[in-house]
Amino acid sequence: MAKVGVYVCHCGLNIAGVVDVEKVVEHAESLPDVAIAKHYAYMCSETGQSMIQEDIKKHNLDRIVVAACSPRMHEETFRKTVAEARLNPYLLEVVNLREQCSWPHSDEPENATEKARELVTMGVARVKFLEPLEKRRISVEKNVLVVGGGIAGIQASLDLADAGFKVCLVEKAPSIGGRMAQLDKTFPTLDCSACILTPKMVDVAKHPNIELLTNTEVTCVSGFVGNYEVTAVKKSRYVDEDRCIGCELCTQVCPVKVPDKINEGLSETRAISIYSPHAVPKVAIINPTYCLRLKYNACGKCVDVCEAKAINFEQQPKTIQFKVGGIILAVGSEVFDASKMPEFGYGRFKNVISNIEFERISDASGPTGGKIICPQNGEPPKSVVFIQCVGSRDKRFHEYCCRVGCMVSLKQAILAREKLGRNADVYICFNDLRAFGKGYEEFYERARGLDINFIAGLPSDIRSAADGSLYSDVYDRGINKLLEIHADLVVLANGLVPNSDFDKISELFRVSRSADGFLLEAHPKLRPLESPTAGIFLAGTCQGPKDIPDTVAQASGAASKAIDLLSSGEIELEPLRAVVNKDSCSGCRICESVCPYNAVEMKTEEINGVENLRAEVVEAMCQGCGLCASACPAGAIEMQHYTDEQVLAQVYAASLKTEARGGSPI
Amino acid sequence: MMKLAVFWGCRILTSQYAYEMSIREVFPKLGIELADLREAVCCGDPVKSINNFAADYLAARALALANETGLKDLLVPCSRGHFVLSEVNDSLTKDETRKRKITDLLKGEELSYDPNVKIWHVIDFLHDRVGLEKIKKALEKPFKGLKLASHVGCQTVRYSDLGRVDDAENPRKLDELINVLGAETVDYPEKLDCCGAALTYSHLDAALSLAGSKIKALQDLAVDGLVVSCPACQMMLDAKQKDAGTAVGAKLNLPVVYYTQLLGLALNIEEEKLGLHLNQSPVNQLLTKISA
Amino acid sequence: MSLIDLMSMAKPNLKSREKFLARLGGTELVNCFQCMKCTSGCTSLKLLELKPHEITKLVRLGFVDELASSDIIWACATCLKCVQRCPQKASPYHVIMALRNLAVEREANVPEAYLKAVSQILETGVTAPVQKVTTKKMEVFDRESLKLPKINAPKESFQSTFLKALEEKQ
C-alpha cells in the first residue's frame, strides 16, 4: 500500500488561471492510496518545496506526484527536494498541467480542468509502480580533445590548459589559426587580426598542457562520456617537425608552383612551403599531389639546401590513439561558393571576388602586399561595389542570415576607403544592414562618415561590358531610382556555410545537424555550448555563423562546460536506461541495429554448455531513448523508470480500463 | 524514323511561316517524322491574363490533343507555348479540384489530358535528343568564318524550378547548336534580356524599345547575325526591326534568322524552302557571307 | 486594419486581400522582404515604371482593389526574371497575372488586345486571323502559296466548353 502525496501547482496564473486547482485536489484526494493532496501558488519555490519535505516526514509519504509545469523545467528540482527528505528521487512523478493542459486549452477552462483531473489520475496510477533507482558514478579521464585549431579551438584549449587539464588539439591544416589567420583587420576596432591571434597561437604551442597535432585528422571515436577513445591520423608532411627550423630555403629552390590555399588561390606557392606567414608550427610541408620527387622520383632540390636535414620523403602517416573525457568540436565553417549564383558573375568575371578574397588582398601578408587591386589588370579600382546577402537569406541556397556579412562589408569598405583614399567610389548594396553588437552601430556610423554610399537595394545581376568593366542596375528604394553603377571591383558578401564534410563529422562524433546544416546544440536558448551527446561540446562557427567575440565566448564557455563535467574525476549517470532480460533475449541483434548511440553490445555467454549471444546495454552510452525496447520482438528489454507495468498503469488509468484502485495492469 | 507530335500554337500557323517551313524541311533530314495535331488551337498564353482557369483548360487541351496522336513526345517550337504547357502540369498537380474540373470539361469533348507527354522545344530536342554528333554528320555545307549571337528568349530558360530547356543564367545549348554548324558565337551582356513581345498587347512602343535596344547592342558587337528560336521573339527582332529602330532612334540592320533556317542552310536546303525570303531583317547580308 | 494611405486616402481592404491570397494559394508568392532584386532587373521598370516589389507590398498591406483597377499591372513583360532570381521564392509575375484576372472579373481597365484575342480563339481556335505576309520584295504569300498544310479549326464542342471555362470564378 503506497502513501502518495499529490501537489498541484498554480504556477501563478499559468495553471490556476485556466484549471480549477481546488477541484483537481478534491479529485486527487478521492484516488486510492493518496494520503494527502494540496495546492499552492508556486510549488518550485522554497515554501512549496518545504511543504513537500515536511509532509514526507510527517505523513511517511513514499510516493510524490507534483502536478505543475513540464518535467523539462523542474523535474530535477523536485527530485532534489524529495532526495533531501530522504526519499528516493525516482519515486517522484511530474504531471504536466501547463504545457500539456492549461496553455493549449486556455480557452476551455472546464475541459482543461477535466483533463487535469485525468492527468493526475494517470500520474497517481504510475507513481505507485515506480521503483527506487540510483545514479551510477563512473570515473572519467581528466583530459579533453579539441578538434579544430581556429580561434575557437585555440581559446578553448588555453582555458582548459590553464585550468590544469591536458588538452589534445587536433588541426587538419598544417598550421593552427583557422579563418582568423586569413583576416586583415577585425571589426569594430580594426585591430590587426594576426597581431591579436598570433600571441595566442604561440601560447598554444608553448603550453605544457597542450599537445598540438597539426596536419592531423580524427578518424575514429568510440566509448562514452568521460571515457572516449580517439584515433587520429597525423598525415605525412615529409618534413621532420623536430628538425625543421622554418628558414624557407627549400621553398625558394622548389620549381613547382601550386595555388596558395591560405590566399584562396589568388597567388601561388611552391610544392614545399610553409603553410602561412604566421604558421604555428613554423614547419615546411610538401604537397604530395605536386611534388616531383614524390610523384616521379625526380628533382629533390629542397634536400640539397636543407641544412637541418629535415626533409624525409619516406615519412609515413602516424596513427595516434588516446583517451579523453570530453571533446570540443571547433571545426569551423566554409564560405559560400558564389559560382552557385551565376547572375553575379563570380567565376566568370575576374573582378568579381568574394569577401574572403578581398580580405587576403587587403592583408599586408597577402598576395598583393596589402594593396587593393583588381585581379584582372592589377590596377587599383576607381569604384568598389559590395553586394550583401550572397548565398544567405536566400531560399535557393541558405535561408539563414549569415550574421557577419554586413559587418565584414562595412569593415572592408572602410579599409578600401582608407587604402584608396578619395580616388575611389565605394558602394554597399544591401537589403537590411545588421550592426547588432557592441560598438557595431558606431562602426556603421563611422562608415557613413567616410563617404561610403549605401544603396538600399540588391542588383538583379552584374554585367561585363566589352572592355571588361563591370556594371549593374540597382533600384534604390530610398530615392526610388534605378541607378546604373559602374564597378572596377565587385566584392560579394558570401555567407558562412556548413562544412562539406559535416556528414562525416556528424557520424564520427555522433552529433546531429540542425535544419540549416550546422551542428546541433542541445537547446537553442539555454544550452548552446553542448551537443545533445553527453561529453561533446560545440564552439565557434561550426554551430552557426558568428563573429569573433561570440566565438571566443562560446569557446571559453565550452571549455568551462568540459571542466564542469570532468573536474571531479567522476560523473553521475541518470539511471533511466534500457535493461536486457537475458533469459528472454534470443540474440537476434535487432536492438543493436536500431540503437542510435552504439550502446548495445552482444556478449557471448555459456548457458548449459552452449554458447549463446545475448544483448547487453552499456549503461554509460545508453541515452534512454527506448528504441531497443520497442524493437525487441521478444519483449526482452525494459526501460528503467518506464517499464511496461509503469506505462500501462498510466494508459489504463487514462482509458479507465482498470481504475487506479490497485492491481497491476499486467 | 522517330515520330514527334507537333504543337505549333498560333503565331507560327497564322504569320510566322518561315519557322514552320524550316522545321518541316529540317526534321525529316535528321530522321524525324512530324505528326500534326487534329486541330489548331491556342495554348492559352494570352488567356493567362484573363482567366487562369480557362488558360489551364486550353493548355491541358493541347496536351490532350497530343495524347490523341498516341505519340509520347510533343515538339513545341514556340517558347511561350513551351512554357505554358510545362506550367499546366505543375499547376494541375498542385490543385486537385482544378484538375478534376478540367478533366471533366475535356471529357465532354471526348479528350483526355495526359501529363506524361514529354514536352520538347526545338533547342533541347536537337541538342539533347538528336545530339550534336548526329547533326554534325548530317551537315553538307558547314559554315566558315561566321560570327553569330544567340537569343534564347525568356520563357525557354525561366523559371528554373519548373524545369526548362536550358540553364537560366548561362544557357549554352543554342550556342552549341550554332557552333556545330561551324559558326562562332559571342556572349554579350544583354543576352538574357527580353525581346518585349508580351507587351505588344498593351504597350507597343515599350515593346519596340526593348527589341530595338537589344538589336542596337548587338550591332555594336559586329556580329553577322542573331539566331532565335521562338516566333514571338522573331516577330519583335525581325518582323518589327524597322519599327524597333524608330523607337530607339537608331538605324537597325541586323540579320535575324530562326535556328532551323540556319541549320537548313548547312544541310544544303534551298533558301526559299526555308522561308528566308519572308524574313524582314536584312538576311541577304548573312546569306552572302555564308556562300562566300 | 488601422492604417490609411495619406496620398490617396485609401484604406486597405482586408476582405479583398484574403480572397486574393486564397486565389494565390496562400502567402508564399507574396513572401517578399523588399530586397529590390526583382525591381533592379525588371524588364518594364525603365520604360513603364513597373516595380514588382511594390506590387507585392501593396497586396500584403491590402491595397488589392487599387491594383486591380490600375494600369501598372498590364505593364509586365512576363520575362520571369523576378521569379527566377527572388531569394524568397516570391513571384511578382504570378501575383500580377492574378491581379489581371481580378481586373477582368471586375471589368476594369483591360487592354482591348487581350479581349480581342479571346474572342478570336472562340471564333477560330487561334488568337489571330490567318495572315498574308509581304516580303521585302513586295511579294505576297499565304499558307497555300507557301505549300503549308491547311489548318483545322477545333471541333464544335470547343466553343461552348471554352466559354464555360471562361465563366469559372476563381
CSV table of C-alpha atoms in Angstrom, one decimal, chain C:
chain,number,residue,atom,x,y,z
C,1,MET,CA,-6.5,47.5,-40.5
C,2,SER,CA,-5.7,50.7,-38.8
C,3,LEU,CA,-3.9,52.5,-41.5
C,4,ILE,CA,-4.6,54.9,-44.3
C,5,ASP,CA,-2.7,56.0,-47.3
C,6,LEU,CA,-2.5,59.7,-46.9
C,7,MET,CA,-1.7,60.4,-50.6
C,8,SER,CA,-4.8,58.7,-51.9
C,9,MET,CA,-6.8,58.5,-48.6
C,10,ALA,CA,-7.4,54.8,-49.4
C,11,LYS,CA,-7.7,52.2,-46.7
C,12,PRO,CA,-6.7,48.6,-47.1
C,13,ASN,CA,-9.5,46.2,-47.9
C,14,LEU,CA,-8.7,43.1,-45.9
C,15,LYS,CA,-11.6,41.1,-47.4
C,16,SER,CA,-10.3,41.6,-50.9
C,17,ARG,CA,-6.9,40.7,-49.6
C,18,GLU,CA,-8.0,37.4,-48.0
C,19,LYS,CA,-9.9,36.4,-51.1
C,20,PHE,CA,-7.0,37.3,-53.3
C,21,LEU,CA,-4.5,35.4,-51.2
C,22,ALA,CA,-6.8,32.4,-51.3
C,23,ARG,CA,-6.5,32.6,-55.1
C,24,LEU,CA,-2.7,32.7,-54.8
C,25,GLY,CA,-2.9,29.6,-52.7
C,26,GLY,CA,-1.5,31.3,-49.6
C,27,THR,CA,1.1,33.9,-48.8
C,28,GLU,CA,4.1,32.2,-50.4
C,29,LEU,CA,4.0,34.2,-53.6
C,30,VAL,CA,4.0,37.5,-51.7
C,31,ASN,CA,6.6,36.4,-49.1
C,32,CYS,CA,8.7,39.4,-50.0
C,33,PHE,CA,11.3,41.2,-47.8
C,34,GLN,CA,11.8,44.1,-50.2
C,35,CYS,CA,15.4,43.4,-51.2
C,36,MET,CA,14.8,45.1,-54.6
C,37,LYS,CA,16.4,42.3,-56.6
C,38,CYS,CA,13.2,41.9,-58.8
C,39,THR,CA,12.8,45.6,-59.5
C,40,SER,CA,16.5,46.1,-60.2
C,41,GLY,CA,16.2,43.7,-63.0
C,42,CYS,CA,12.6,44.3,-64.1
C,43,THR,CA,12.3,44.5,-67.9
C,44,SER,CA,9.5,47.0,-67.6
C,45,LEU,CA,10.9,49.3,-65.0
C,46,LYS,CA,12.7,51.9,-67.1
C,47,LEU,CA,10.1,52.3,-69.8
C,48,LEU,CA,6.9,51.7,-67.8
C,49,GLU,CA,7.9,52.2,-64.2
C,50,LEU,CA,6.8,48.7,-63.1
C,51,LYS,CA,8.2,47.9,-59.6
C,52,PRO,CA,7.4,44.3,-58.8
C,53,HIS,CA,8.4,44.8,-55.1
C,54,GLU,CA,5.8,47.5,-54.8
C,55,ILE,CA,3.1,45.2,-56.2
C,56,THR,CA,3.8,42.5,-53.6
C,57,LYS,CA,3.9,45.0,-50.8
C,58,LEU,CA,0.7,46.7,-51.8
C,59,VAL,CA,-1.0,43.3,-51.9
C,60,ARG,CA,0.4,42.4,-48.4
C,61,LEU,CA,-1.0,45.6,-47.0
C,62,GLY,CA,-4.4,45.1,-48.6
C,63,PHE,CA,-4.5,47.6,-51.5
C,64,VAL,CA,-5.7,44.8,-53.8
C,65,ASP,CA,-8.6,46.8,-55.2
C,66,GLU,CA,-6.5,49.7,-56.3
C,67,LEU,CA,-4.1,47.4,-58.0
C,68,ALA,CA,-6.8,45.5,-59.9
C,69,SER,CA,-8.1,48.8,-61.4
C,70,SER,CA,-4.6,50.1,-62.2
C,71,ASP,CA,-2.8,50.3,-65.5
C,72,ILE,CA,0.5,49.2,-64.0
C,73,ILE,CA,-0.4,45.5,-63.7
C,74,TRP,CA,-0.6,45.4,-67.5
C,75,ALA,CA,3.0,46.6,-67.9
C,76,CYS,CA,4.6,43.3,-67.0
C,77,ALA,CA,6.6,41.8,-69.9
C,78,THR,CA,6.3,38.3,-68.4
C,79,CYS,CA,10.1,37.8,-68.7
C,80,LEU,CA,10.1,35.8,-65.5
C,81,LYS,CA,13.3,37.3,-64.2
C,82,CYS,CA,11.7,38.2,-60.9
C,83,VAL,CA,10.6,34.6,-60.4
C,84,GLN,CA,14.0,33.3,-61.3
C,85,ARG,CA,16.0,35.5,-59.0
C,86,CYS,CA,13.9,36.1,-56.0
C,87,PRO,CA,15.7,34.9,-52.8
C,88,GLN,CA,12.4,34.4,-51.0
C,89,LYS,CA,10.8,32.4,-53.8
C,90,ALA,CA,8.0,35.0,-54.1
C,91,SER,CA,6.6,35.6,-57.5
C,92,PRO,CA,5.6,39.1,-58.6
C,93,TYR,CA,4.8,37.6,-62.0
C,94,HIS,CA,2.2,35.2,-60.7
C,95,VAL,CA,0.7,37.9,-58.4
C,96,ILE,CA,0.4,40.3,-61.4
C,97,MET,CA,-1.3,37.7,-63.5
C,98,ALA,CA,-3.8,37.0,-60.7
C,99,LEU,CA,-4.4,40.8,-60.4
C,100,ARG,CA,-5.1,40.9,-64.1
C,101,ASN,CA,-7.7,38.1,-63.7
C,102,LEU,CA,-9.3,40.1,-60.9
C,103,ALA,CA,-9.4,43.2,-63.2
C,104,VAL,CA,-11.1,41.2,-65.9
C,105,GLU,CA,-13.7,39.9,-63.4
C,106,ARG,CA,-14.4,43.5,-62.3
C,107,GLU,CA,-14.4,44.7,-65.9
C,108,ALA,CA,-11.7,47.2,-65.1
C,109,ASN,CA,-9.0,48.6,-67.4
C,110,VAL,CA,-8.4,45.5,-69.6
C,111,PRO,CA,-6.3,46.2,-72.7
C,112,GLU,CA,-8.5,45.5,-75.7
C,113,ALA,CA,-6.0,43.4,-77.5
C,114,TYR,CA,-6.4,40.6,-74.9
C,115,LEU,CA,-10.2,40.6,-75.2
C,116,LYS,CA,-9.8,40.5,-79.0
C,117,ALA,CA,-7.5,37.5,-78.6
C,118,VAL,CA,-10.1,35.7,-76.5
C,119,SER,CA,-12.9,36.3,-79.0
C,120,GLN,CA,-10.6,35.2,-81.8
C,121,ILE,CA,-10.0,32.0,-80.0
C,122,LEU,CA,-13.7,31.5,-79.5
C,123,GLU,CA,-14.2,32.0,-83.2
C,124,THR,CA,-11.3,30.2,-84.8
C,125,GLY,CA,-9.4,28.5,-82.1
C,126,VAL,CA,-6.3,30.6,-82.5
C,127,THR,CA,-5.5,34.2,-81.3
C,128,ALA,CA,-5.3,35.9,-84.7
C,129,PRO,CA,-6.7,35.5,-88.2
C,130,VAL,CA,-4.5,33.7,-90.7
C,131,GLN,CA,-2.4,36.4,-92.3
C,132,LYS,CA,-0.9,37.1,-95.7
C,133,VAL,CA,2.8,38.1,-95.4
C,134,THR,CA,4.7,40.5,-97.6
C,135,THR,CA,8.3,40.1,-98.3
C,136,LYS,CA,10.8,42.9,-98.7
C,137,LYS,CA,10.5,42.5,-102.5
C,138,MET,CA,6.7,43.2,-102.1
C,139,GLU,CA,5.7,39.7,-102.9
C,140,VAL,CA,2.6,38.4,-101.0
C,141,PHE,CA,2.4,34.9,-99.7
C,142,ASP,CA,-0.1,32.9,-97.6
C,143,ARG,CA,-0.1,29.3,-96.3
C,144,GLU,CA,-1.3,27.9,-99.6
C,145,SER,CA,1.3,29.6,-101.7
C,146,LEU,CA,4.0,28.5,-99.3
C,147,LYS,CA,2.7,24.9,-99.6
C,148,LEU,CA,1.9,24.7,-95.9
C,149,PRO,CA,-0.9,22.4,-94.9
C,150,LYS,CA,-4.3,23.7,-94.1
C,151,ILE,CA,-5.2,24.5,-90.5
C,152,ASN,CA,-8.1,22.6,-89.0
C,153,ALA,CA,-10.3,24.6,-86.7
C,154,PRO,CA,-11.3,23.0,-83.4
C,155,LYS,CA,-14.3,20.7,-83.3
C,156,GLU,CA,-17.7,22.2,-82.5
C,157,SER,CA,-17.7,21.3,-78.8
C,158,PHE,CA,-14.7,23.6,-78.3
C,159,GLN,CA,-16.5,26.9,-78.3
C,160,SER,CA,-19.1,26.1,-75.7
C,161,THR,CA,-16.5,24.4,-73.5
C,162,PHE,CA,-14.1,27.3,-73.7
C,163,LEU,CA,-16.9,29.7,-72.9
C,164,LYS,CA,-17.7,27.6,-69.8
C,165,ALA,CA,-14.1,27.6,-68.8
C,166,LEU,CA,-14.1,31.4,-69.1
C,167,GLU,CA,-17.0,31.7,-66.7
C,168,GLU,CA,-15.2,29.9,-64.0
C,169,LYS,CA,-14.9,32.1,-60.9
C,170,GLN,CA,-11.6,31.8,-59.1
